[in-house]
PDB file of C-alpha atoms in Angstrom:
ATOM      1  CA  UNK I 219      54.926 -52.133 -27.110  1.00  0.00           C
ATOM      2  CA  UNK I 220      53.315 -50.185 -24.602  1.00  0.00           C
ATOM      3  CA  UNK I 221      51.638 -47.063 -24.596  1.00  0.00           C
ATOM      4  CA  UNK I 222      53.252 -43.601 -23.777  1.00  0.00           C
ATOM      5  CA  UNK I 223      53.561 -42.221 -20.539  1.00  0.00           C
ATOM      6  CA  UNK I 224      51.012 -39.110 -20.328  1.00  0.00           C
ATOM      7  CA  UNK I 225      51.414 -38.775 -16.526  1.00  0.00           C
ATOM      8  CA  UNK I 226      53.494 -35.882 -16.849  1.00  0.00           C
ATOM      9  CA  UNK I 227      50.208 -33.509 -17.393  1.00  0.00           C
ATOM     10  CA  UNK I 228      50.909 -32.606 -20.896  1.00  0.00           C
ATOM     11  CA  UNK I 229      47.302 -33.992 -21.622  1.00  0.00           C
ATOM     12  CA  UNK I 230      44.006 -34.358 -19.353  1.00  0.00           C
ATOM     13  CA  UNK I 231      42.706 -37.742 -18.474  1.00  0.00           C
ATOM     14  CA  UNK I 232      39.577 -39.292 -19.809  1.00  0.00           C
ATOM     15  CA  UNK I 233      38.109 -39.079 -16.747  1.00  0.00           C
ATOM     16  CA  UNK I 234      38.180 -35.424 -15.997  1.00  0.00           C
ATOM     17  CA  UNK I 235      37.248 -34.470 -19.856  1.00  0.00           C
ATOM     18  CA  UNK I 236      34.330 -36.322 -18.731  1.00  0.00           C
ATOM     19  CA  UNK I 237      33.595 -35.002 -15.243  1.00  0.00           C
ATOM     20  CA  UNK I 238      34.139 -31.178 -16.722  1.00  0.00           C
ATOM     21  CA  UNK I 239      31.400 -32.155 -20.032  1.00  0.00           C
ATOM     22  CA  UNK I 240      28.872 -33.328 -17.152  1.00  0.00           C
ATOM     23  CA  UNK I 241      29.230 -30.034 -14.823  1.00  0.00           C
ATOM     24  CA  UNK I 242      28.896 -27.835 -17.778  1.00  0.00           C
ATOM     25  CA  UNK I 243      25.936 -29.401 -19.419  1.00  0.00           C
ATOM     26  CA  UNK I 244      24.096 -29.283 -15.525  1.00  0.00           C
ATOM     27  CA  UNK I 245      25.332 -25.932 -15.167  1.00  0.00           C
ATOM     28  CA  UNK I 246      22.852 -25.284 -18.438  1.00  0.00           C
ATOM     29  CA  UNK I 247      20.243 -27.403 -17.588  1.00  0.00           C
ATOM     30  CA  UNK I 248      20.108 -25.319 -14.338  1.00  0.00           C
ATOM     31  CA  UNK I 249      20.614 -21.729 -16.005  1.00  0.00           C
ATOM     32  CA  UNK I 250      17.782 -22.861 -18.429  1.00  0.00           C
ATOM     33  CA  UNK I 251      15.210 -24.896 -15.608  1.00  0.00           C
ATOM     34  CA  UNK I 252      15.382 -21.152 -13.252  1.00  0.00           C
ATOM     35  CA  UNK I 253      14.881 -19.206 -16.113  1.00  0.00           C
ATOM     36  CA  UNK I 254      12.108 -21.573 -17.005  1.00  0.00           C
ATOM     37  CA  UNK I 255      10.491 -21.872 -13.514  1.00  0.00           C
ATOM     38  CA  UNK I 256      10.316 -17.971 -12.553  1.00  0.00           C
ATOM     39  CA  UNK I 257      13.639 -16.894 -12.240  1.00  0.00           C
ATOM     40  CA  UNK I 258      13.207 -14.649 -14.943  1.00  0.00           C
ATOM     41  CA  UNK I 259      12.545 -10.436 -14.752  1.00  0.00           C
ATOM     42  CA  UNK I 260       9.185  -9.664 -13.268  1.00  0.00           C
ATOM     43  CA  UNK I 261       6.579  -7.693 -15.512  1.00  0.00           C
ATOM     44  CA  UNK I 262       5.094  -4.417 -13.920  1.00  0.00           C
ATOM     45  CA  UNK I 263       2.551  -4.721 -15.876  1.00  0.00           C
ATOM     46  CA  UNK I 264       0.142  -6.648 -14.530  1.00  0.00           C
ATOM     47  CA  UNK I 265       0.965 -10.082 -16.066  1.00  0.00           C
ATOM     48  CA  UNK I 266       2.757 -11.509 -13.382  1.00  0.00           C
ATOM     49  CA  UNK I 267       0.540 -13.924 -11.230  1.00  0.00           C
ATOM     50  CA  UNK I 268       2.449 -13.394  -8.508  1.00  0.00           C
ATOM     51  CA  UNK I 269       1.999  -9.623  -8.373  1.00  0.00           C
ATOM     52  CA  UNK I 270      -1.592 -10.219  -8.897  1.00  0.00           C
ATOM     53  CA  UNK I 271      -2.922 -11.023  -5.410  1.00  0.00           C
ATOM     54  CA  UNK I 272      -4.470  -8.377  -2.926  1.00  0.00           C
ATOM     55  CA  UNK I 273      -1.547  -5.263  -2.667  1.00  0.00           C
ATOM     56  CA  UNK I 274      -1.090  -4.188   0.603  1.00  0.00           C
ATOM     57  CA  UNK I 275      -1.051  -0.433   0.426  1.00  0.00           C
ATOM     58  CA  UNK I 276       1.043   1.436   3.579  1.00  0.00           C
ATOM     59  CA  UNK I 277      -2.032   3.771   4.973  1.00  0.00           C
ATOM     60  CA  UNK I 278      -1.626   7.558   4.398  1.00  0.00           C
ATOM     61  CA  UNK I 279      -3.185   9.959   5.754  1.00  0.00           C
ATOM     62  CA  UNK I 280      -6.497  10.272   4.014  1.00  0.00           C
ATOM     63  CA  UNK I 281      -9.261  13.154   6.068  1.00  0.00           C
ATOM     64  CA  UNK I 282     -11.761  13.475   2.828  1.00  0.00           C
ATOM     65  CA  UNK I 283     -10.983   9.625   1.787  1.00  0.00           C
ATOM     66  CA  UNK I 284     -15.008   8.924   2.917  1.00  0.00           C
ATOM     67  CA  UNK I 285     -15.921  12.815   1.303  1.00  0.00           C
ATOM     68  CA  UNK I 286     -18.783  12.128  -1.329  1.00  0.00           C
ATOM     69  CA  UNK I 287     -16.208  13.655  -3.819  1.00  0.00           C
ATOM     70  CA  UNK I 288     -14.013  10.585  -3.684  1.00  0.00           C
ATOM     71  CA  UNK I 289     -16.847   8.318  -3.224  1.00  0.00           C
ATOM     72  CA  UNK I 290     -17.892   9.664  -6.561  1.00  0.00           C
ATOM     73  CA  UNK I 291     -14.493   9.708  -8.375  1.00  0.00           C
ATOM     74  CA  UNK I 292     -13.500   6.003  -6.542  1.00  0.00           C
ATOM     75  CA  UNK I 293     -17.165   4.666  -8.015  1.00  0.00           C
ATOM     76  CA  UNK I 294     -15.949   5.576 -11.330  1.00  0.00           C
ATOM     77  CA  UNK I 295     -12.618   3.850 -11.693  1.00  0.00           C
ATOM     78  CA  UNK I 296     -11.798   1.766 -14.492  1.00  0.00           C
ATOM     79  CA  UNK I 297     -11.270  -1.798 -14.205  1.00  0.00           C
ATOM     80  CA  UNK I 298      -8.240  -1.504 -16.615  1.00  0.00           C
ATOM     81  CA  UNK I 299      -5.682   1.251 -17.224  1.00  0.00           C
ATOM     82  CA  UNK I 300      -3.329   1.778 -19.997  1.00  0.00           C
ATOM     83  CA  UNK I 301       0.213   2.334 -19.068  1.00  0.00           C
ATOM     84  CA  UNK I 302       3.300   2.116 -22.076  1.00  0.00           C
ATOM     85  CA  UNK I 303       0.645   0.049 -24.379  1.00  0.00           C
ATOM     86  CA  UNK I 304      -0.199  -2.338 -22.192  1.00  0.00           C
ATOM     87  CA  UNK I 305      -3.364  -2.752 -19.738  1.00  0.00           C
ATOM     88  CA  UNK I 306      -2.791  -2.321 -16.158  1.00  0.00           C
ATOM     89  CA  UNK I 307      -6.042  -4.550 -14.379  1.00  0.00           C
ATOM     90  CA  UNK I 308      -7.086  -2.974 -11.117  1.00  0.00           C
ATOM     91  CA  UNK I 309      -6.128  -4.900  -7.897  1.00  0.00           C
ATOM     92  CA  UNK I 310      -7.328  -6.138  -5.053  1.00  0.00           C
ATOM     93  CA  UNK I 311      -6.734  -4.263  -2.061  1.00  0.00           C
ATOM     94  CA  UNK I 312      -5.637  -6.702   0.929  1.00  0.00           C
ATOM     95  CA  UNK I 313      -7.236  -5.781   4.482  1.00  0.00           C
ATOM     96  CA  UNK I 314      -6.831  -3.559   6.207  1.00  0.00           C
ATOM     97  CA  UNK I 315      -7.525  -1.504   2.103  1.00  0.00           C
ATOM     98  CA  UNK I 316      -6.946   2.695   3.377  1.00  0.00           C
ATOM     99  CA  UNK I 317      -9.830   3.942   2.820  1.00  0.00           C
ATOM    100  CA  UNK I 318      -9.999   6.235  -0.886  1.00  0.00           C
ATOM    101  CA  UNK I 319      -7.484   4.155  -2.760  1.00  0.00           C
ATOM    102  CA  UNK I 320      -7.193   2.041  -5.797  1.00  0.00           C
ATOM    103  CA  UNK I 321      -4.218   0.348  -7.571  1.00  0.00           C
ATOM    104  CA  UNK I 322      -3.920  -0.951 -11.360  1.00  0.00           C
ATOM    105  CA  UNK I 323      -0.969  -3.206 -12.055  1.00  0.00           C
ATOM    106  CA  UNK I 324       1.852  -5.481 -11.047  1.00  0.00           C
ATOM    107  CA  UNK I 325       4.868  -5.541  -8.691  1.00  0.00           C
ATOM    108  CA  UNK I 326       4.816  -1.499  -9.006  1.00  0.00           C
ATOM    109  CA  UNK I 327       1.583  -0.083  -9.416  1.00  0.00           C
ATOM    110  CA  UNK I 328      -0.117   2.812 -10.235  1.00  0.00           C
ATOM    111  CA  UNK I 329      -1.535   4.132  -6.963  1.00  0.00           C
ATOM    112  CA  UNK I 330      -4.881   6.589  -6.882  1.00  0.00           C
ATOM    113  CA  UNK I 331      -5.710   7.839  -3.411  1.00  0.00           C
ATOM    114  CA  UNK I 332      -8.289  10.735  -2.964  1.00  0.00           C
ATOM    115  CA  UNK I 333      -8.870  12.721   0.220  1.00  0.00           C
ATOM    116  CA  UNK I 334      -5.630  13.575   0.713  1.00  0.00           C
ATOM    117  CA  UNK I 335      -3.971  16.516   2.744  1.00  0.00           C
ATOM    118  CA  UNK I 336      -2.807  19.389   0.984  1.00  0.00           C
ATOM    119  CA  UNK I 337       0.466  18.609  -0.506  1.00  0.00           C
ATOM    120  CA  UNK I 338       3.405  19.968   1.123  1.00  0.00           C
ATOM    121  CA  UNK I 339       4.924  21.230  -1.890  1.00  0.00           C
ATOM    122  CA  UNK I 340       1.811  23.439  -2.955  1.00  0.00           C
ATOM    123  CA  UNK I 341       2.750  26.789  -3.064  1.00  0.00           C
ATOM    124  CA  UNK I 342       1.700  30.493  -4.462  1.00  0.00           C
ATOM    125  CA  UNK I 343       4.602  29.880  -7.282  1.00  0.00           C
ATOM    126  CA  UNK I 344       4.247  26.215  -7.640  1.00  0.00           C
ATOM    127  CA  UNK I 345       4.478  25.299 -11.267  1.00  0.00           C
ATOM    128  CA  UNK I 346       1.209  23.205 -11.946  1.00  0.00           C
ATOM    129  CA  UNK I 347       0.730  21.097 -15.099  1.00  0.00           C
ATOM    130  CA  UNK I 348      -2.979  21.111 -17.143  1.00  0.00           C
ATOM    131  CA  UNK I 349      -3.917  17.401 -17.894  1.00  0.00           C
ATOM    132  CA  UNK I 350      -7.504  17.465 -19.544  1.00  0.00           C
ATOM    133  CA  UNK I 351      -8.473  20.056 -17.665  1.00  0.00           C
ATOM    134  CA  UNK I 352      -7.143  19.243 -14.066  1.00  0.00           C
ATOM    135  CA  UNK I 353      -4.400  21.370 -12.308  1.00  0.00           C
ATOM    136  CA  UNK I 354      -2.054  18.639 -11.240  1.00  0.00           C
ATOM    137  CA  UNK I 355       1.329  19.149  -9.093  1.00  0.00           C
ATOM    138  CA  UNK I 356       3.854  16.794 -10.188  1.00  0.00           C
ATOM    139  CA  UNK I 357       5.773  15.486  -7.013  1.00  0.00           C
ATOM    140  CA  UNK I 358       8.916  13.271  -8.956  1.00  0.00           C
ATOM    141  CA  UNK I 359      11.337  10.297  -7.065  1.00  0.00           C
ATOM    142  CA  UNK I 360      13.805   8.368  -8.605  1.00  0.00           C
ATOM    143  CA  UNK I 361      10.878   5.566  -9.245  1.00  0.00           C
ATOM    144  CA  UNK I 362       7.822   7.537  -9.706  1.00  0.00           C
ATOM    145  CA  UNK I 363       6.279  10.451  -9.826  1.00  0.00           C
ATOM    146  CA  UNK I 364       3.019  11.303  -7.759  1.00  0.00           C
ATOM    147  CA  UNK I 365       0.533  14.105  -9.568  1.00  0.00           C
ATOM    148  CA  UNK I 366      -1.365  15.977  -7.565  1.00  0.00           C
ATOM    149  CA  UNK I 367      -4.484  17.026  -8.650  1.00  0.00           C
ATOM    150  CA  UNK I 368      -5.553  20.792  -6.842  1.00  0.00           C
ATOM    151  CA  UNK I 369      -8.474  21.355  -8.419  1.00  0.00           C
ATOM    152  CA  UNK I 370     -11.237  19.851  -7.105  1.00  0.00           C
ATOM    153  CA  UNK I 371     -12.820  19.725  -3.386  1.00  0.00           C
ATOM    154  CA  UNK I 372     -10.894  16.588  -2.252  1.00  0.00           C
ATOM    155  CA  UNK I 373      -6.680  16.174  -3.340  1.00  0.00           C
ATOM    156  CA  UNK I 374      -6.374  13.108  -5.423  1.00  0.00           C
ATOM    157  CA  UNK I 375      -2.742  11.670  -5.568  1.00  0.00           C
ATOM    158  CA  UNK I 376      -2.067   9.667  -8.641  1.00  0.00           C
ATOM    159  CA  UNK I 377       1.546   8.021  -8.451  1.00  0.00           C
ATOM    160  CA  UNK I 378       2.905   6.987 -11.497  1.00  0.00           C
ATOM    161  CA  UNK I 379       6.085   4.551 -11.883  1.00  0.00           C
ATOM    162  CA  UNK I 380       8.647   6.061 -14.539  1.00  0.00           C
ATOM    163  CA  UNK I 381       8.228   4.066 -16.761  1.00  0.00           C
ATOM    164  CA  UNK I 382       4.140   3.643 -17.228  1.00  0.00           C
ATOM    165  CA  UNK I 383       4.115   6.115 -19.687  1.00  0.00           C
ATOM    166  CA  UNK I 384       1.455   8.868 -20.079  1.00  0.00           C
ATOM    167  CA  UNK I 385      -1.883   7.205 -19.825  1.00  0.00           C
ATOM    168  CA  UNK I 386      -2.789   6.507 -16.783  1.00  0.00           C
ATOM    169  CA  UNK I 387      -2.412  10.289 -16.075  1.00  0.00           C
ATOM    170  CA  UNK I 388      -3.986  10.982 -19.024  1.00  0.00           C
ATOM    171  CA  UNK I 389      -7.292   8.473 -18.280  1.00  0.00           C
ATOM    172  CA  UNK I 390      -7.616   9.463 -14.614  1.00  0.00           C
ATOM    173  CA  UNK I 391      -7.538  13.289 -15.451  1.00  0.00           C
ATOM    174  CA  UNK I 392     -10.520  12.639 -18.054  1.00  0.00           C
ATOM    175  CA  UNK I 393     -12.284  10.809 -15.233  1.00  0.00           C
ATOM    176  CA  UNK I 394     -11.657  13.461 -12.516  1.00  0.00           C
ATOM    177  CA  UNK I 395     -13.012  16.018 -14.890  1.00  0.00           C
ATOM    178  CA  UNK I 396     -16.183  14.170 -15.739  1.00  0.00           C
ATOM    179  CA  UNK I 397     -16.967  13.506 -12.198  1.00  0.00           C
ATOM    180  CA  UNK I 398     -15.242  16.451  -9.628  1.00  0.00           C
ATOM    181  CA  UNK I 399     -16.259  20.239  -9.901  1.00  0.00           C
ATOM    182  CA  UNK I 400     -13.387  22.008 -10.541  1.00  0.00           C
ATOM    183  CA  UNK I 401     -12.472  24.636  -7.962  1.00  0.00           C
ATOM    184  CA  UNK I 402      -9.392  27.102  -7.766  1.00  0.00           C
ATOM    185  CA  UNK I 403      -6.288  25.533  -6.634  1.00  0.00           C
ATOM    186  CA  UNK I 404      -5.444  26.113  -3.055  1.00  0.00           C
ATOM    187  CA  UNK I 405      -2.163  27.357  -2.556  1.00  0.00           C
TER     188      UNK I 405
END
């Protein structure tokens, strides 16, 4: 007797059960080996080697940047921030660094830059925001929000990615209070 005749494509061949099992499992082994290698999300945190190297900040204007206020205040930086619970570890600036700035974190830092113009948005009925002691003008983005603080004899711009939380407002306000006279704001 001889077999039935199968030809008729009621049923796959052998073959192509096969060929399909072997794509599928390398499909797998490739979803798994990019995860693996550093296909994965990036951490803002300050974890990821990658966004560890000098940052290359655009420059900004900065006319107080060499001002012996933010000489002062840029001497006494942390090495470490917190931001969410986690520790943001201050980078590197890479060369040309603007003068008066300082960054903590990964792929989207927390930016400090002192010397600053007067912001644009800092008017007679601007609604300013008491952090520890230092009048600060929130300036909010979709991705961040940059806090102005308008009390002292140099501007200090502190911006903040949405989601790092509180305290590296909170830390740099403590630190700005400790080391900058306090002055009026400026309207």
């Amino acid at each position: 007797m001889s077999e039935p005749d199968t030809s008729d494509g009621a049923a796959p061949s052998r073959t192509l059960i096969i060929v399909a099992a072997v794509l599928g499992l390398g499909l797998v082994a490739a979803v798994v080996a990019i995860g693996l290698l550093g296909g994965g999300s990036s951490d803002d945190t300050g974890t990821d080697t990658a966004a560890n190297g000098p940052l290359a900040l655009p420059g900004a204007p900065a006319p107080k940047a060499d001002s012996p206020a933010c000489t002062t205040l840029l001497d006494a930086l942390p090495d470490t921030l917190e931001s969410a619970g986690e520790q943001l570890s201050r980078r590197e600036l890479a060369d040309p660094a603007p003068e008066g700035a300082a960054a903590w974190g990964g792929a989207n830092p927390v930016v400090l830059r002192c010397g600053t113009p007067k912001p644009g948005d800092l008017t007679t009925t601007s609604k300013l925001r008491q952090v520890n002691d230092v009048q600060w003008l929130p300036v909010q983005d979709q991705a961040s929000t940059t806090w102005y603080a308008v009390d002292r004899k140099a501007y200090v711009a502190l911006t903040v990615p949405a989601d790092a939380g509180t305290g590296p407002l909170q830390e740099i306000s403590d630190i700005i209070d400790a080391e900058l006279t306090a002055v009026p704001p400026r309207p």
